[in-house]
PDB file of C-alpha atoms in Angstrom:
ATOM      1  CA  UNK A  72     134.622  79.405  61.919  1.00 59.00           C
ATOM      2  CA  UNK A  73     134.298  83.656  62.517  1.00 64.00           C
ATOM      3  CA  UNK A  74     132.195  84.651  64.085  1.00 66.00           C
ATOM      4  CA  UNK A  75     128.441  85.893  61.979  1.00 64.00           C
ATOM      5  CA  UNK A  76     127.157  89.152  62.848  1.00 61.00           C
ATOM      6  CA  UNK A  77     123.628  88.631  64.184  1.00 60.00           C
ATOM      7  CA  UNK A  78     120.271  90.356  62.453  1.00 59.00           C
ATOM      8  CA  UNK A  79     118.385  92.087  65.009  1.00 57.00           C
ATOM      9  CA  UNK A  80     117.598  91.230  68.910  1.00 64.00           C
ATOM     10  CA  UNK A  81     116.491  87.384  70.224  1.00 77.00           C
ATOM     11  CA  UNK A  82     112.872  87.364  70.040  1.00 84.00           C
ATOM     12  CA  UNK A  83     111.053  86.874  74.078  1.00 85.00           C
ATOM     13  CA  UNK A  84     108.891  83.621  74.148  1.00 92.00           C
ATOM     14  CA  UNK A  85     106.671  83.007  77.359  1.00 93.00           C
ATOM     15  CA  UNK A  86     108.916  80.797  79.843  1.00 94.00           C
ATOM     16  CA  UNK A  87     108.350  80.128  83.011  1.00 95.00           C
ATOM     17  CA  UNK A  88     111.936  79.859  85.655  1.00 96.00           C
ATOM     18  CA  UNK A  89     112.205  79.953  90.004  1.00 96.00           C
ATOM     19  CA  UNK A  90     114.810  81.919  91.551  1.00 97.00           C
ATOM     20  CA  UNK A  91     115.811  82.291  95.291  1.00 96.00           C
ATOM     21  CA  UNK A  92     116.854  86.103  96.196  1.00 97.00           C
ATOM     22  CA  UNK A  93     119.292  86.919  98.318  1.00 97.00           C
ATOM     23  CA  UNK A  94     117.749  90.177  99.862  1.00 97.00           C
ATOM     24  CA  UNK A  95     120.549  90.171 103.003  1.00 97.00           C
ATOM     25  CA  UNK A  96     122.772  91.189 100.720  1.00 96.00           C
ATOM     26  CA  UNK A  97     120.528  93.089  99.002  1.00 96.00           C
ATOM     27  CA  UNK A  98     119.845  95.476 101.939  1.00 96.00           C
ATOM     28  CA  UNK A  99     123.571  95.973 102.953  1.00 96.00           C
ATOM     29  CA  UNK A 100     124.430  99.916 104.227  1.00 96.00           C
ATOM     30  CA  UNK A 101     120.870 100.213 103.576  1.00 96.00           C
ATOM     31  CA  UNK A 102     119.205 102.658 106.066  1.00 96.00           C
ATOM     32  CA  UNK A 103     116.308 100.709 108.695  1.00 96.00           C
ATOM     33  CA  UNK A 104     113.744 102.893 107.647  1.00 97.00           C
ATOM     34  CA  UNK A 105     113.901 103.066 103.965  1.00 97.00           C
ATOM     35  CA  UNK A 106     115.222  98.815 103.681  1.00 97.00           C
ATOM     36  CA  UNK A 107     111.228  96.516 103.039  1.00 97.00           C
ATOM     37  CA  UNK A 108     110.707  99.572  99.691  1.00 97.00           C
ATOM     38  CA  UNK A 109     114.746  99.584  98.808  1.00 97.00           C
ATOM     39  CA  UNK A 110     113.830  95.477  98.860  1.00 97.00           C
ATOM     40  CA  UNK A 111     111.381  96.092  97.047  1.00 97.00           C
ATOM     41  CA  UNK A 112     112.498  97.558  93.862  1.00 97.00           C
ATOM     42  CA  UNK A 113     115.742  95.194  93.794  1.00 97.00           C
ATOM     43  CA  UNK A 114     113.129  92.380  93.080  1.00 98.00           C
ATOM     44  CA  UNK A 115     112.182  94.383  90.153  1.00 97.00           C
ATOM     45  CA  UNK A 116     115.528  94.999  89.083  1.00 97.00           C
ATOM     46  CA  UNK A 117     116.779  91.402  89.641  1.00 97.00           C
ATOM     47  CA  UNK A 118     113.413  90.856  87.684  1.00 97.00           C
ATOM     48  CA  UNK A 119     114.678  93.144  84.267  1.00 96.00           C
ATOM     49  CA  UNK A 120     117.899  92.206  84.534  1.00 96.00           C
ATOM     50  CA  UNK A 121     116.895  88.284  84.392  1.00 95.00           C
ATOM     51  CA  UNK A 122     113.105  88.518  82.077  1.00 94.00           C
ATOM     52  CA  UNK A 123     114.628  91.416  79.434  1.00 94.00           C
ATOM     53  CA  UNK A 124     110.957  93.186  79.757  1.00 93.00           C
ATOM     54  CA  UNK A 125     110.525  96.649  81.412  1.00 94.00           C
ATOM     55  CA  UNK A 126     107.192  95.896  82.875  1.00 94.00           C
ATOM     56  CA  UNK A 127     107.462  93.961  85.400  1.00 96.00           C
ATOM     57  CA  UNK A 128     104.700  93.014  88.663  1.00 96.00           C
ATOM     58  CA  UNK A 129     104.803  91.694  91.429  1.00 97.00           C
ATOM     59  CA  UNK A 130     102.108  89.523  93.002  1.00 97.00           C
ATOM     60  CA  UNK A 131     100.502  91.014  96.105  1.00 98.00           C
ATOM     61  CA  UNK A 132     101.725  88.175  97.819  1.00 98.00           C
ATOM     62  CA  UNK A 133     105.673  88.574  98.260  1.00 97.00           C
ATOM     63  CA  UNK A 134     105.101  92.646  99.315  1.00 97.00           C
ATOM     64  CA  UNK A 135     103.741  91.040 101.783  1.00 98.00           C
ATOM     65  CA  UNK A 136     106.124  88.449 102.170  1.00 97.00           C
ATOM     66  CA  UNK A 137     109.063  91.299 102.038  1.00 97.00           C
ATOM     67  CA  UNK A 138     106.984  93.181 103.972  1.00 97.00           C
ATOM     68  CA  UNK A 139     105.839  90.818 106.561  1.00 97.00           C
ATOM     69  CA  UNK A 140     108.679  91.605 109.760  1.00 97.00           C
ATOM     70  CA  UNK A 141     108.066  94.979 109.339  1.00 97.00           C
ATOM     71  CA  UNK A 142     110.595  98.184 107.726  1.00 97.00           C
ATOM     72  CA  UNK A 143     113.611  96.956 109.021  1.00 96.00           C
ATOM     73  CA  UNK A 144     114.124  93.328 109.273  1.00 97.00           C
ATOM     74  CA  UNK A 145     113.582  91.450 105.602  1.00 97.00           C
ATOM     75  CA  UNK A 146     113.655  87.884 105.301  1.00 97.00           C
ATOM     76  CA  UNK A 147     116.643  87.563 104.629  1.00 96.00           C
ATOM     77  CA  UNK A 148     116.475  84.999 101.442  1.00 97.00           C
ATOM     78  CA  UNK A 149     113.323  84.733  99.166  1.00 97.00           C
ATOM     79  CA  UNK A 150     112.259  82.545  96.574  1.00 97.00           C
ATOM     80  CA  UNK A 151     110.009  83.317  93.842  1.00 97.00           C
ATOM     81  CA  UNK A 152     108.680  82.154  90.408  1.00 96.00           C
ATOM     82  CA  UNK A 153     109.280  85.114  87.099  1.00 97.00           C
ATOM     83  CA  UNK A 154     106.907  84.059  85.393  1.00 96.00           C
ATOM     84  CA  UNK A 155     106.789  86.016  81.076  1.00 95.00           C
ATOM     85  CA  UNK A 156     104.451  86.116  79.182  1.00 94.00           C
ATOM     86  CA  UNK A 157     102.414  87.453  76.746  1.00 92.00           C
ATOM     87  CA  UNK A 158     100.364  91.117  76.857  1.00 91.00           C
ATOM     88  CA  UNK A 159      96.769  90.573  76.191  1.00 90.00           C
ATOM     89  CA  UNK A 160      97.007  94.573  76.059  1.00 85.00           C
ATOM     90  CA  UNK A 161      96.723  95.935  72.260  1.00 81.00           C
ATOM     91  CA  UNK A 162      97.577  98.931  72.953  1.00 83.00           C
ATOM     92  CA  UNK A 163     100.595  98.336  75.057  1.00 84.00           C
ATOM     93  CA  UNK A 164     103.717  99.529  74.554  1.00 90.00           C
ATOM     94  CA  UNK A 165     105.106  96.324  76.514  1.00 89.00           C
ATOM     95  CA  UNK A 166     104.637  93.125  73.324  1.00 91.00           C
ATOM     96  CA  UNK A 167     105.941  91.526  76.672  1.00 93.00           C
ATOM     97  CA  UNK A 168     105.653  91.274  81.108  1.00 94.00           C
ATOM     98  CA  UNK A 169     107.067  89.555  84.337  1.00 96.00           C
ATOM     99  CA  UNK A 170     104.668  89.042  86.907  1.00 97.00           C
ATOM    100  CA  UNK A 171     107.122  88.259  89.911  1.00 97.00           C
ATOM    101  CA  UNK A 172     104.931  85.844  92.478  1.00 97.00           C
ATOM    102  CA  UNK A 173     106.633  84.123  95.645  1.00 97.00           C
ATOM    103  CA  UNK A 174     106.913  80.443  96.731  1.00 96.00           C
ATOM    104  CA  UNK A 175     107.004  79.581  99.849  1.00 96.00           C
ATOM    105  CA  UNK A 176     109.672  77.445 100.682  1.00 96.00           C
ATOM    106  CA  UNK A 177     110.719  74.971 104.065  1.00 96.00           C
ATOM    107  CA  UNK A 178     115.113  75.388 103.473  1.00 96.00           C
ATOM    108  CA  UNK A 179     116.921  77.069 100.719  1.00 94.00           C
ATOM    109  CA  UNK A 180     119.159  74.747 100.838  1.00 96.00           C
ATOM    110  CA  UNK A 181     120.325  73.696  97.672  1.00 93.00           C
ATOM    111  CA  UNK A 182     118.388  75.077  95.789  1.00 92.00           C
ATOM    112  CA  UNK A 183     118.611  75.990  92.118  1.00 93.00           C
ATOM    113  CA  UNK A 184     117.431  78.161  89.230  1.00 93.00           C
ATOM    114  CA  UNK A 185     114.623  76.334  88.019  1.00 92.00           C
ATOM    115  CA  UNK A 186     112.401  75.993  84.658  1.00 93.00           C
ATOM    116  CA  UNK A 187     109.197  75.872  84.661  1.00 89.00           C
ATOM    117  CA  UNK A 188     106.839  73.165  83.119  1.00 85.00           C
ATOM    118  CA  UNK A 189     103.361  76.159  82.525  1.00 67.00           C
ATOM    119  CA  UNK A 190     100.690  73.964  82.699  1.00 59.00           C
TER     120      UNK A 190
END
């Protein structure tokens, strides 16, 4: 009936999920000239919270999309694919890293977090 104490932390497995990040609410009361760099940091923070990897790599297409309207006028939402992968580098500190990629969508209506099957 009681809870059993767990020994150690759960091992991380490679997984891929699609998320929608609402950038507009994260950028509330942030001065204009710091919005796009802050948005990239917020995406990094969002990824760290969901995927539990310190090594977060943001794809150049996602960076271009965030900066597409300039430093001030960010896209309100962005759909991203978070892929937790094994680090092939032997001397790396972290065993896993997360790749964050942009997923272009027509509309953000009724989108949920989705598990993506790896090919």
